[in-house]
Amino acid sequence: MIIFGTSSSTINPSKLDGGHCPFCKTENQMWVQGYRKYFHVFWIPFFPLWKKLYVVCSHCKGAFEKQEITSKNLISNFEEFEKNKVKIPWYHFTGIIIFLLLITSISVIPFLN
Ligand SMILES: [Zn+2]
């Protein structure tokens, strides 16, 4: 049985302004989609790991990495998203929060008696 490992969650996709798909060349249909990997124990997220961003075309459903994007304004929009919008979801720290609460209660309980 696997009790720990990594999993990932999706970060809200947002539409990018302008640009075109490097595959089907459709204009202005590009979205950015992020994934954040996290380490889990018993499926409880413990701490966040790396993030991964893709540009997704809503026309041909192709997913592209940054180095595959050819149009310049798409790259700058992508970089802005990368910097500002890929926040770590708070629940990725659930395990650490539980652990800290446990430690706190263990050290406080003796004083309550
Ligand atoms: Zn496309």
PDB file of N, CA and C and ligand atoms in Angstrom:
ATOM      1  N   MET A   1       0.840  -1.207   0.000  1.00  0.00           N
ATOM      2  CA  MET A   1       0.000   0.000   0.000  1.00  0.00           C
ATOM      3  C   MET A   1       0.871   1.252   0.000  1.00  0.00           C
ATOM      4  N   ILE A   2       0.487   2.162  -0.832  1.00  0.00           N
ATOM      5  CA  ILE A   2       1.252   3.413  -0.906  1.00  0.00           C
ATOM      6  C   ILE A   2       0.672   4.406   0.092  1.00  0.00           C
ATOM      7  N   ILE A   3       1.478   4.828   1.042  1.00  0.00           N
ATOM      8  CA  ILE A   3       0.966   5.777   2.034  1.00  0.00           C
ATOM      9  C   ILE A   3       1.523   7.177   1.844  1.00  0.00           C
ATOM     10  N   PHE A   4       2.535   7.305   1.002  1.00  0.00           N
ATOM     11  CA  PHE A   4       3.008   8.662   0.703  1.00  0.00           C
ATOM     12  C   PHE A   4       3.492   8.748  -0.737  1.00  0.00           C
ATOM     13  N   GLY A   5       3.627   9.942  -1.211  1.00  0.00           N
ATOM     14  CA  GLY A   5       4.046  10.132  -2.591  1.00  0.00           C
ATOM     15  C   GLY A   5       3.766  11.549  -3.024  1.00  0.00           C
ATOM     16  N   THR A   6       3.684  11.735  -4.311  1.00  0.00           N
ATOM     17  CA  THR A   6       3.387  13.078  -4.792  1.00  0.00           C
ATOM     18  C   THR A   6       2.111  13.050  -5.612  1.00  0.00           C
ATOM     19  N   SER A   7       1.448  14.159  -5.608  1.00  0.00           N
ATOM     20  CA  SER A   7       0.246  14.339  -6.396  1.00  0.00           C
ATOM     21  C   SER A   7       0.271  15.772  -6.901  1.00  0.00           C
ATOM     22  N   SER A   8      -0.652  16.140  -7.728  1.00  0.00           N
ATOM     23  CA  SER A   8      -0.637  17.525  -8.183  1.00  0.00           C
ATOM     24  C   SER A   8      -2.035  18.096  -8.239  1.00  0.00           C
ATOM     25  N   SER A   9      -2.125  19.395  -8.091  1.00  0.00           N
ATOM     26  CA  SER A   9      -3.412  20.037  -8.242  1.00  0.00           C
ATOM     27  C   SER A   9      -3.311  21.122  -9.305  1.00  0.00           C
ATOM     28  N   THR A  10      -4.434  21.383  -9.914  1.00  0.00           N
ATOM     29  CA  THR A  10      -4.506  22.335 -11.008  1.00  0.00           C
ATOM     30  C   THR A  10      -4.729  23.734 -10.472  1.00  0.00           C
ATOM     31  N   ILE A  11      -4.039  24.674 -11.049  1.00  0.00           N
ATOM     32  CA  ILE A  11      -4.224  26.075 -10.691  1.00  0.00           C
ATOM     33  C   ILE A  11      -5.088  26.717 -11.773  1.00  0.00           C
ATOM     34  N   ASN A  12      -6.061  27.505 -11.318  1.00  0.00           N
ATOM     35  CA  ASN A  12      -7.025  28.154 -12.225  1.00  0.00           C
ATOM     36  C   ASN A  12      -6.455  28.563 -13.575  1.00  0.00           C
ATOM     37  N   PRO A  13      -7.035  28.071 -14.654  1.00  0.00           N
ATOM     38  CA  PRO A  13      -6.565  28.511 -15.964  1.00  0.00           C
ATOM     39  C   PRO A  13      -7.003  29.953 -16.260  1.00  0.00           C
ATOM     40  N   SER A  14      -6.185  30.687 -16.960  1.00  0.00           N
ATOM     41  CA  SER A  14      -6.578  32.032 -17.389  1.00  0.00           C
ATOM     42  C   SER A  14      -6.251  32.214 -18.860  1.00  0.00           C
ATOM     43  N   LYS A  15      -7.037  33.046 -19.477  1.00  0.00           N
ATOM     44  CA  LYS A  15      -6.844  33.317 -20.890  1.00  0.00           C
ATOM     45  C   LYS A  15      -5.703  34.317 -21.063  1.00  0.00           C
ATOM     46  N   LEU A  16      -4.889  34.070 -22.069  1.00  0.00           N
ATOM     47  CA  LEU A  16      -3.815  34.996 -22.397  1.00  0.00           C
ATOM     48  C   LEU A  16      -4.289  35.887 -23.537  1.00  0.00           C
ATOM     49  N   ASP A  17      -3.888  37.148 -23.480  1.00  0.00           N
ATOM     50  CA  ASP A  17      -4.281  38.060 -24.549  1.00  0.00           C
ATOM     51  C   ASP A  17      -3.360  37.900 -25.748  1.00  0.00           C
ATOM     52  N   GLY A  18      -3.972  37.814 -26.895  1.00  0.00           N
ATOM     53  CA  GLY A  18      -3.228  37.802 -28.157  1.00  0.00           C
ATOM     54  C   GLY A  18      -2.443  36.536 -28.388  1.00  0.00           C
ATOM     55  N   GLY A  19      -1.545  36.598 -29.311  1.00  0.00           N
ATOM     56  CA  GLY A  19      -0.704  35.457 -29.640  1.00  0.00           C
ATOM     57  C   GLY A  19      -1.434  34.440 -30.502  1.00  0.00           C
ATOM     58  N   HIS A  20      -0.720  33.417 -30.918  1.00  0.00           N
ATOM     59  CA  HIS A  20      -1.342  32.357 -31.696  1.00  0.00           C
ATOM     60  C   HIS A  20      -0.751  31.016 -31.302  1.00  0.00           C
ATOM     61  N   CYS A  21      -1.490  29.964 -31.618  1.00  0.00           N
ATOM     62  CA  CYS A  21      -1.075  28.610 -31.279  1.00  0.00           C
ATOM     63  C   CYS A  21       0.092  28.188 -32.170  1.00  0.00           C
ATOM     64  N   PRO A  22       1.173  27.646 -31.583  1.00  0.00           N
ATOM     65  CA  PRO A  22       2.304  27.211 -32.415  1.00  0.00           C
ATOM     66  C   PRO A  22       1.974  25.998 -33.284  1.00  0.00           C
ATOM     67  N   PHE A  23       0.887  25.327 -32.992  1.00  0.00           N
ATOM     68  CA  PHE A  23       0.521  24.132 -33.761  1.00  0.00           C
ATOM     69  C   PHE A  23      -0.528  24.433 -34.836  1.00  0.00           C
ATOM     70  N   CYS A  24      -1.706  24.923 -34.414  1.00  0.00           N
ATOM     71  CA  CYS A  24      -2.783  25.124 -35.395  1.00  0.00           C
ATOM     72  C   CYS A  24      -2.895  26.572 -35.865  1.00  0.00           C
ATOM     73  N   LYS A  25      -2.070  27.472 -35.291  1.00  0.00           N
ATOM     74  CA  LYS A  25      -1.993  28.887 -35.689  1.00  0.00           C
ATOM     75  C   LYS A  25      -3.257  29.704 -35.409  1.00  0.00           C
ATOM     76  N   THR A  26      -4.187  29.166 -34.645  1.00  0.00           N
ATOM     77  CA  THR A  26      -5.392  29.910 -34.299  1.00  0.00           C
ATOM     78  C   THR A  26      -5.021  31.111 -33.431  1.00  0.00           C
ATOM     79  N   GLU A  27      -5.564  32.269 -33.781  1.00  0.00           N
ATOM     80  CA  GLU A  27      -5.246  33.502 -33.068  1.00  0.00           C
ATOM     81  C   GLU A  27      -6.074  33.636 -31.802  1.00  0.00           C
ATOM     82  N   ASN A  28      -5.459  34.178 -30.763  1.00  0.00           N
ATOM     83  CA  ASN A  28      -6.167  34.612 -29.556  1.00  0.00           C
ATOM     84  C   ASN A  28      -7.005  33.527 -28.874  1.00  0.00           C
ATOM     85  N   GLN A  29      -6.527  32.323 -28.866  1.00  0.00           N
ATOM     86  CA  GLN A  29      -7.254  31.238 -28.192  1.00  0.00           C
ATOM     87  C   GLN A  29      -6.355  30.508 -27.195  1.00  0.00           C
ATOM     88  N   MET A  30      -5.362  31.226 -26.690  1.00  0.00           N
ATOM     89  CA  MET A  30      -4.395  30.565 -25.826  1.00  0.00           C
ATOM     90  C   MET A  30      -4.709  30.805 -24.352  1.00  0.00           C
ATOM     91  N   TRP A  31      -4.596  29.747 -23.577  1.00  0.00           N
ATOM     92  CA  TRP A  31      -4.833  29.795 -22.139  1.00  0.00           C
ATOM     93  C   TRP A  31      -3.570  29.340 -21.428  1.00  0.00           C
ATOM     94  N   VAL A  32      -3.405  29.823 -20.212  1.00  0.00           N
ATOM     95  CA  VAL A  32      -2.294  29.322 -19.425  1.00  0.00           C
ATOM     96  C   VAL A  32      -2.870  28.474 -18.292  1.00  0.00           C
ATOM     97  N   GLN A  33      -2.218  27.346 -18.061  1.00  0.00           N
ATOM     98  CA  GLN A  33      -2.705  26.387 -17.076  1.00  0.00           C
ATOM     99  C   GLN A  33      -1.529  25.943 -16.216  1.00  0.00           C
ATOM    100  N   GLY A  34      -1.712  26.009 -14.918  1.00  0.00           N
ATOM    101  CA  GLY A  34      -0.621  25.631 -14.025  1.00  0.00           C
ATOM    102  C   GLY A  34      -0.928  24.388 -13.212  1.00  0.00           C
ATOM    103  N   TYR A  35       0.111  23.673 -12.864  1.00  0.00           N
ATOM    104  CA  TYR A  35      -0.008  22.526 -11.970  1.00  0.00           C
ATOM    105  C   TYR A  35       0.991  22.709 -10.846  1.00  0.00           C
ATOM    106  N   ARG A  36       0.613  22.332  -9.650  1.00  0.00           N
ATOM    107  CA  ARG A  36       1.538  22.397  -8.533  1.00  0.00           C
ATOM    108  C   ARG A  36       1.625  21.012  -7.926  1.00  0.00           C
ATOM    109  N   LYS A  37       2.822  20.472  -7.912  1.00  0.00           N
ATOM    110  CA  LYS A  37       3.035  19.166  -7.295  1.00  0.00           C
ATOM    111  C   LYS A  37       3.111  19.331  -5.786  1.00  0.00           C
ATOM    112  N   TYR A  38       2.647  18.324  -5.058  1.00  0.00           N
ATOM    113  CA  TYR A  38       2.819  18.356  -3.609  1.00  0.00           C
ATOM    114  C   TYR A  38       3.109  16.961  -3.085  1.00  0.00           C
ATOM    115  N   PHE A  39       3.729  16.946  -1.927  1.00  0.00           N
ATOM    116  CA  PHE A  39       4.063  15.701  -1.268  1.00  0.00           C
ATOM    117  C   PHE A  39       2.941  15.361  -0.307  1.00  0.00           C
ATOM    118  N   HIS A  40       2.463  14.129  -0.357  1.00  0.00           N
ATOM    119  CA  HIS A  40       1.379  13.765   0.559  1.00  0.00           C
ATOM    120  C   HIS A  40       1.705  12.513   1.367  1.00  0.00           C
ATOM    121  N   VAL A  41       1.133  12.441   2.554  1.00  0.00           N
ATOM    122  CA  VAL A  41       1.207  11.262   3.402  1.00  0.00           C
ATOM    123  C   VAL A  41      -0.227  10.886   3.719  1.00  0.00           C
ATOM    124  N   PHE A  42      -0.611   9.659   3.431  1.00  0.00           N
ATOM    125  CA  PHE A  42      -2.006   9.226   3.556  1.00  0.00           C
ATOM    126  C   PHE A  42      -2.950  10.182   2.832  1.00  0.00           C
ATOM    127  N   TRP A  43      -2.542  10.634   1.684  1.00  0.00           N
ATOM    128  CA  TRP A  43      -3.326  11.535   0.824  1.00  0.00           C
ATOM    129  C   TRP A  43      -3.576  12.909   1.436  1.00  0.00           C
ATOM    130  N   ILE A  44      -2.919  13.201   2.547  1.00  0.00           N
ATOM    131  CA  ILE A  44      -3.003  14.552   3.107  1.00  0.00           C
ATOM    132  C   ILE A  44      -1.807  15.329   2.567  1.00  0.00           C
ATOM    133  N   PRO A  45      -2.055  16.447   1.874  1.00  0.00           N
ATOM    134  CA  PRO A  45      -0.920  17.224   1.356  1.00  0.00           C
ATOM    135  C   PRO A  45      -0.035  17.720   2.493  1.00  0.00           C
ATOM    136  N   PHE A  46       1.255  17.510   2.379  1.00  0.00           N
ATOM    137  CA  PHE A  46       2.170  17.931   3.434  1.00  0.00           C
ATOM    138  C   PHE A  46       2.900  19.224   3.096  1.00  0.00           C
ATOM    139  N   PHE A  47       3.558  19.236   1.964  1.00  0.00           N
ATOM    140  CA  PHE A  47       4.176  20.482   1.537  1.00  0.00           C
ATOM    141  C   PHE A  47       4.245  20.542   0.009  1.00  0.00           C
ATOM    142  N   PRO A  48       4.212  21.748  -0.522  1.00  0.00           N
ATOM    143  CA  PRO A  48       4.217  21.912  -1.973  1.00  0.00           C
ATOM    144  C   PRO A  48       5.599  21.675  -2.564  1.00  0.00           C
ATOM    145  N   LEU A  49       5.627  21.154  -3.769  1.00  0.00           N
ATOM    146  CA  LEU A  49       6.880  20.964  -4.502  1.00  0.00           C
ATOM    147  C   LEU A  49       6.892  21.954  -5.678  1.00  0.00           C
ATOM    148  N   TRP A  50       7.440  21.550  -6.772  1.00  0.00           N
ATOM    149  CA  TRP A  50       7.573  22.450  -7.902  1.00  0.00           C
ATOM    150  C   TRP A  50       6.247  22.707  -8.622  1.00  0.00           C
ATOM    151  N   LYS A  51       6.276  23.745  -9.427  1.00  0.00           N
ATOM    152  CA  LYS A  51       5.117  24.040 -10.259  1.00  0.00           C
ATOM    153  C   LYS A  51       5.481  23.848 -11.720  1.00  0.00           C
ATOM    154  N   LYS A  52       4.449  23.651 -12.511  1.00  0.00           N
ATOM    155  CA  LYS A  52       4.659  23.465 -13.936  1.00  0.00           C
ATOM    156  C   LYS A  52       3.581  24.247 -14.658  1.00  0.00           C
ATOM    157  N   LEU A  53       3.994  24.997 -15.655  1.00  0.00           N
ATOM    158  CA  LEU A  53       3.022  25.785 -16.403  1.00  0.00           C
ATOM    159  C   LEU A  53       2.996  25.368 -17.862  1.00  0.00           C
ATOM    160  N   TYR A  54       1.802  25.330 -18.403  1.00  0.00           N
ATOM    161  CA  TYR A  54       1.635  25.025 -19.818  1.00  0.00           C
ATOM    162  C   TYR A  54       0.784  26.100 -20.455  1.00  0.00           C
ATOM    163  N   VAL A  55       0.992  26.278 -21.742  1.00  0.00           N
ATOM    164  CA  VAL A  55       0.081  27.095 -22.520  1.00  0.00           C
ATOM    165  C   VAL A  55      -0.791  26.117 -23.295  1.00  0.00           C
ATOM    166  N   VAL A  56      -2.092  26.302 -23.175  1.00  0.00           N
ATOM    167  CA  VAL A  56      -3.031  25.376 -23.791  1.00  0.00           C
ATOM    168  C   VAL A  56      -3.845  26.112 -24.849  1.00  0.00           C
ATOM    169  N   CYS A  57      -3.999  25.481 -25.985  1.00  0.00           N
ATOM    170  CA  CYS A  57      -4.801  26.052 -27.066  1.00  0.00           C
ATOM    171  C   CYS A  57      -6.222  25.526 -26.942  1.00  0.00           C
ATOM    172  N   SER A  58      -7.201  26.437 -26.874  1.00  0.00           N
ATOM    173  CA  SER A  58      -8.582  25.977 -26.711  1.00  0.00           C
ATOM    174  C   SER A  58      -9.166  25.481 -28.038  1.00  0.00           C
ATOM    175  N   HIS A  59      -8.449  25.714 -29.120  1.00  0.00           N
ATOM    176  CA  HIS A  59      -8.936  25.227 -30.423  1.00  0.00           C
ATOM    177  C   HIS A  59      -8.506  23.771 -30.679  1.00  0.00           C
ATOM    178  N   CYS A  60      -7.196  23.511 -30.630  1.00  0.00           N
ATOM    179  CA  CYS A  60      -6.728  22.145 -30.933  1.00  0.00           C
ATOM    180  C   CYS A  60      -6.403  21.336 -29.677  1.00  0.00           C
ATOM    181  N   LYS A  61      -6.584  21.962 -28.488  1.00  0.00           N
ATOM    182  CA  LYS A  61      -6.340  21.312 -27.188  1.00  0.00           C
ATOM    183  C   LYS A  61      -4.868  20.924 -26.979  1.00  0.00           C
ATOM    184  N   GLY A  62      -4.000  21.494 -27.767  1.00  0.00           N
ATOM    185  CA  GLY A  62      -2.577  21.220 -27.606  1.00  0.00           C
ATOM    186  C   GLY A  62      -2.041  21.917 -26.367  1.00  0.00           C
ATOM    187  N   ALA A  63      -1.110  21.268 -25.670  1.00  0.00           N
ATOM    188  CA  ALA A  63      -0.454  21.886 -24.513  1.00  0.00           C
ATOM    189  C   ALA A  63       1.020  22.098 -24.858  1.00  0.00           C
ATOM    190  N   PHE A  64       1.508  23.295 -24.575  1.00  0.00           N
ATOM    191  CA  PHE A  64       2.871  23.644 -24.972  1.00  0.00           C
ATOM    192  C   PHE A  64       3.659  24.172 -23.793  1.00  0.00           C
ATOM    193  N   GLU A  65       4.943  23.885 -23.789  1.00  0.00           N
ATOM    194  CA  GLU A  65       5.807  24.456 -22.772  1.00  0.00           C
ATOM    195  C   GLU A  65       6.303  25.806 -23.256  1.00  0.00           C
ATOM    196  N   LYS A  66       6.851  26.568 -22.296  1.00  0.00           N
ATOM    197  CA  LYS A  66       7.253  27.932 -22.594  1.00  0.00           C
ATOM    198  C   LYS A  66       8.163  28.033 -23.823  1.00  0.00           C
ATOM    199  N   GLN A  67       9.128  27.126 -23.923  1.00  0.00           N
ATOM    200  CA  GLN A  67      10.092  27.213 -25.029  1.00  0.00           C
ATOM    201  C   GLN A  67       9.490  26.884 -26.393  1.00  0.00           C
ATOM    202  N   GLU A  68       8.257  26.366 -26.383  1.00  0.00           N
ATOM    203  CA  GLU A  68       7.601  26.046 -27.652  1.00  0.00           C
ATOM    204  C   GLU A  68       6.771  27.212 -28.177  1.00  0.00           C
ATOM    205  N   ILE A  69       6.587  28.226 -27.327  1.00  0.00           N
ATOM    206  CA  ILE A  69       5.765  29.366 -27.740  1.00  0.00           C
ATOM    207  C   ILE A  69       6.602  30.276 -28.629  1.00  0.00           C
ATOM    208  N   THR A  70       6.006  30.713 -29.705  1.00  0.00           N
ATOM    209  CA  THR A  70       6.765  31.532 -30.648  1.00  0.00           C
ATOM    210  C   THR A  70       6.422  33.016 -30.582  1.00  0.00           C
ATOM    211  N   SER A  71       5.166  33.359 -30.233  1.00  0.00           N
ATOM    212  CA  SER A  71       4.844  34.790 -30.286  1.00  0.00           C
ATOM    213  C   SER A  71       5.271  35.516 -29.007  1.00  0.00           C
ATOM    214  N   LYS A  72       5.874  36.681 -29.208  1.00  0.00           N
ATOM    215  CA  LYS A  72       6.525  37.438 -28.132  1.00  0.00           C
ATOM    216  C   LYS A  72       5.563  37.918 -27.056  1.00  0.00           C
ATOM    217  N   ASN A  73       4.394  38.451 -27.448  1.00  0.00           N
ATOM    218  CA  ASN A  73       3.497  38.971 -26.405  1.00  0.00           C
ATOM    219  C   ASN A  73       2.874  37.856 -25.582  1.00  0.00           C
ATOM    220  N   LEU A  74       2.781  36.670 -26.166  1.00  0.00           N
ATOM    221  CA  LEU A  74       2.311  35.506 -25.424  1.00  0.00           C
ATOM    222  C   LEU A  74       3.329  35.130 -24.341  1.00  0.00           C
ATOM    223  N   ILE A  75       4.609  35.194 -24.702  1.00  0.00           N
ATOM    224  CA  ILE A  75       5.673  34.885 -23.746  1.00  0.00           C
ATOM    225  C   ILE A  75       5.651  35.870 -22.574  1.00  0.00           C
ATOM    226  N   SER A  76       5.468  37.169 -22.878  1.00  0.00           N
ATOM    227  CA  SER A  76       5.457  38.136 -21.780  1.00  0.00           C
ATOM    228  C   SER A  76       4.218  37.978 -20.898  1.00  0.00           C
ATOM    229  N   ASN A  77       3.064  37.669 -21.503  1.00  0.00           N
ATOM    230  CA  ASN A  77       1.863  37.389 -20.705  1.00  0.00           C
ATOM    231  C   ASN A  77       2.046  36.156 -19.834  1.00  0.00           C
ATOM    232  N   PHE A  78       2.684  35.172 -20.423  1.00  0.00           N
ATOM    233  CA  PHE A  78       2.958  33.914 -19.727  1.00  0.00           C
ATOM    234  C   PHE A  78       3.862  34.147 -18.524  1.00  0.00           C
ATOM    235  N   GLU A  79       4.913  34.961 -18.740  1.00  0.00           N
ATOM    236  CA  GLU A  79       5.851  35.230 -17.649  1.00  0.00           C
ATOM    237  C   GLU A  79       5.200  36.005 -16.509  1.00  0.00           C
ATOM    238  N   GLU A  80       4.266  36.891 -16.869  1.00  0.00           N
ATOM    239  CA  GLU A  80       3.562  37.638 -15.839  1.00  0.00           C
ATOM    240  C   GLU A  80       2.686  36.702 -15.006  1.00  0.00           C
ATOM    241  N   PHE A  81       2.031  35.783 -15.676  1.00  0.00           N
ATOM    242  CA  PHE A  81       1.209  34.792 -14.985  1.00  0.00           C
ATOM    243  C   PHE A  81       2.071  33.946 -14.054  1.00  0.00           C
ATOM    244  N   GLU A  82       3.201  33.520 -14.575  1.00  0.00           N
ATOM    245  CA  GLU A  82       4.148  32.692 -13.836  1.00  0.00           C
ATOM    246  C   GLU A  82       4.583  33.378 -12.535  1.00  0.00           C
ATOM    247  N   LYS A  83       4.807  34.691 -12.633  1.00  0.00           N
ATOM    248  CA  LYS A  83       5.282  35.450 -11.473  1.00  0.00           C
ATOM    249  C   LYS A  83       4.182  35.724 -10.456  1.00  0.00           C
ATOM    250  N   ASN A  84       2.994  36.113 -10.929  1.00  0.00           N
ATOM    251  CA  ASN A  84       1.974  36.639 -10.028  1.00  0.00           C
ATOM    252  C   ASN A  84       0.824  35.720  -9.693  1.00  0.00           C
ATOM    253  N   LYS A  85       0.525  34.772 -10.569  1.00  0.00           N
ATOM    254  CA  LYS A  85      -0.743  34.081 -10.409  1.00  0.00           C
ATOM    255  C   LYS A  85      -0.614  32.643  -9.944  1.00  0.00           C
ATOM    256  N   VAL A  86       0.590  32.153  -9.796  1.00  0.00           N
ATOM    257  CA  VAL A  86       0.724  30.746  -9.402  1.00  0.00           C
ATOM    258  C   VAL A  86       1.004  30.660  -7.906  1.00  0.00           C
ATOM    259  N   LYS A  87       0.003  31.016  -7.136  1.00  0.00           N
ATOM    260  CA  LYS A  87       0.120  30.973  -5.689  1.00  0.00           C
ATOM    261  C   LYS A  87      -0.047  29.535  -5.214  1.00  0.00           C
ATOM    262  N   ILE A  88       0.577  29.240  -4.101  1.00  0.00           N
ATOM    263  CA  ILE A  88       0.451  27.903  -3.518  1.00  0.00           C
ATOM    264  C   ILE A  88      -0.886  27.833  -2.783  1.00  0.00           C
ATOM    265  N   PRO A  89      -1.748  26.843  -3.112  1.00  0.00           N
ATOM    266  CA  PRO A  89      -3.005  26.714  -2.368  1.00  0.00           C
ATOM    267  C   PRO A  89      -2.706  26.381  -0.904  1.00  0.00           C
ATOM    268  N   TRP A  90      -3.415  27.005   0.019  1.00  0.00           N
ATOM    269  CA  TRP A  90      -3.120  26.834   1.454  1.00  0.00           C
ATOM    270  C   TRP A  90      -3.199  25.381   1.898  1.00  0.00           C
ATOM    271  N   TYR A  91      -4.111  24.605   1.270  1.00  0.00           N
ATOM    272  CA  TYR A  91      -4.299  23.220   1.722  1.00  0.00           C
ATOM    273  C   TYR A  91      -3.117  22.324   1.397  1.00  0.00           C
ATOM    274  N   HIS A  92      -2.159  22.835   0.617  1.00  0.00           N
ATOM    275  CA  HIS A  92      -0.935  22.062   0.399  1.00  0.00           C
ATOM    276  C   HIS A  92      -0.112  21.953   1.684  1.00  0.00           C
ATOM    277  N   PHE A  93      -0.461  22.774   2.680  1.00  0.00           N
ATOM    278  CA  PHE A  93       0.246  22.750   3.963  1.00  0.00           C
ATOM    279  C   PHE A  93      -0.550  22.014   5.040  1.00  0.00           C
ATOM    280  N   THR A  94      -1.671  21.392   4.676  1.00  0.00           N
ATOM    281  CA  THR A  94      -2.550  20.725   5.648  1.00  0.00           C
ATOM    282  C   THR A  94      -1.772  19.828   6.611  1.00  0.00           C
ATOM    283  N   GLY A  95      -0.911  18.979   6.062  1.00  0.00           N
ATOM    284  CA  GLY A  95      -0.142  18.041   6.880  1.00  0.00           C
ATOM    285  C   GLY A  95       0.727  18.743   7.901  1.00  0.00           C
ATOM    286  N   ILE A  96       1.396  19.812   7.473  1.00  0.00           N
ATOM    287  CA  ILE A  96       2.267  20.578   8.365  1.00  0.00           C
ATOM    288  C   ILE A  96       1.433  21.249   9.457  1.00  0.00           C
ATOM    289  N   ILE A  97       0.261  21.777   9.078  1.00  0.00           N
ATOM    290  CA  ILE A  97      -0.629  22.421  10.046  1.00  0.00           C
ATOM    291  C   ILE A  97      -1.074  21.404  11.109  1.00  0.00           C
ATOM    292  N   ILE A  98      -1.499  20.219  10.656  1.00  0.00           N
ATOM    293  CA  ILE A  98      -1.918  19.159  11.585  1.00  0.00           C
ATOM    294  C   ILE A  98      -0.764  18.779  12.512  1.00  0.00           C
ATOM    295  N   PHE A  99       0.413  18.636  11.924  1.00  0.00           N
ATOM    296  CA  PHE A  99       1.608  18.267  12.680  1.00  0.00           C
ATOM    297  C   PHE A  99       1.922  19.306  13.761  1.00  0.00           C
ATOM    298  N   LEU A 100       1.850  20.589  13.393  1.00  0.00           N
ATOM    299  CA  LEU A 100       2.127  21.670  14.349  1.00  0.00           C
ATOM    300  C   LEU A 100       1.083  21.718  15.460  1.00  0.00           C
ATOM    301  N   LEU A 101      -0.191  21.490  15.097  1.00  0.00           N
ATOM    302  CA  LEU A 101      -1.260  21.459  16.097  1.00  0.00           C
ATOM    303  C   LEU A 101      -1.042  20.319  17.088  1.00  0.00           C
ATOM    304  N   LEU A 102      -0.595  19.199  16.554  1.00  0.00           N
ATOM    305  CA  LEU A 102      -0.307  18.019  17.371  1.00  0.00           C
ATOM    306  C   LEU A 102       0.814  18.314  18.367  1.00  0.00           C
ATOM    307  N   ILE A 103       1.902  18.889  17.878  1.00  0.00           N
ATOM    308  CA  ILE A 103       3.053  19.249  18.706  1.00  0.00           C
ATOM    309  C   ILE A 103       2.624  20.238  19.790  1.00  0.00           C
ATOM    310  N   THR A 104       1.837  21.237  19.372  1.00  0.00           N
ATOM    311  CA  THR A 104       1.361  22.254  20.313  1.00  0.00           C
ATOM    312  C   THR A 104       0.506  21.629  21.405  1.00  0.00           C
ATOM    313  N   SER A 105      -0.441  20.749  21.001  1.00  0.00           N
ATOM    314  CA  SER A 105      -1.327  20.158  22.001  1.00  0.00           C
ATOM    315  C   SER A 105      -0.557  19.236  22.931  1.00  0.00           C
ATOM    316  N   ILE A 106       0.439  18.523  22.411  1.00  0.00           N
ATOM    317  CA  ILE A 106       1.245  17.638  23.248  1.00  0.00           C
ATOM    318  C   ILE A 106       2.009  18.445  24.300  1.00  0.00           C
ATOM    319  N   SER A 107       2.520  19.611  23.893  1.00  0.00           N
ATOM    320  CA  SER A 107       3.309  20.401  24.845  1.00  0.00           C
ATOM    321  C   SER A 107       2.441  21.247  25.772  1.00  0.00           C
ATOM    322  N   VAL A 108       1.159  21.452  25.414  1.00  0.00           N
ATOM    323  CA  VAL A 108       0.283  22.284  26.248  1.00  0.00           C
ATOM    324  C   VAL A 108      -0.509  21.431  27.241  1.00  0.00           C
ATOM    325  N   ILE A 109      -0.928  20.247  26.849  1.00  0.00           N
ATOM    326  CA  ILE A 109      -1.768  19.377  27.679  1.00  0.00           C
ATOM    327  C   ILE A 109      -1.215  19.153  29.116  1.00  0.00           C
ATOM    328  N   PRO A 110       0.072  18.867  29.305  1.00  0.00           N
ATOM    329  CA  PRO A 110       0.563  18.665  30.670  1.00  0.00           C
ATOM    330  C   PRO A 110       0.302  19.845  31.613  1.00  0.00           C
ATOM    331  N   PHE A 111       0.259  21.054  31.045  1.00  0.00           N
ATOM    332  CA  PHE A 111       0.044  22.243  31.868  1.00  0.00           C
ATOM    333  C   PHE A 111      -1.423  22.446  32.225  1.00  0.00           C
ATOM    334  N   LEU A 112      -2.319  21.749  31.549  1.00  0.00           N
ATOM    335  CA  LEU A 112      -3.746  21.901  31.799  1.00  0.00           C
ATOM    336  C   LEU A 112      -4.216  21.073  32.989  1.00  0.00           C
ATOM    337  N   ASN A 113      -3.443  20.054  33.344  1.00  0.00           N
ATOM    338  CA  ASN A 113      -3.841  19.201  34.466  1.00  0.00           C
ATOM    339  C   ASN A 113      -3.454  19.776  35.827  1.00  0.00           C
TER     340      ASN A 113
HETATM  341 ZN    ZN B   1      -3.986  25.120 -31.478  1.00  0.00          ZN
END
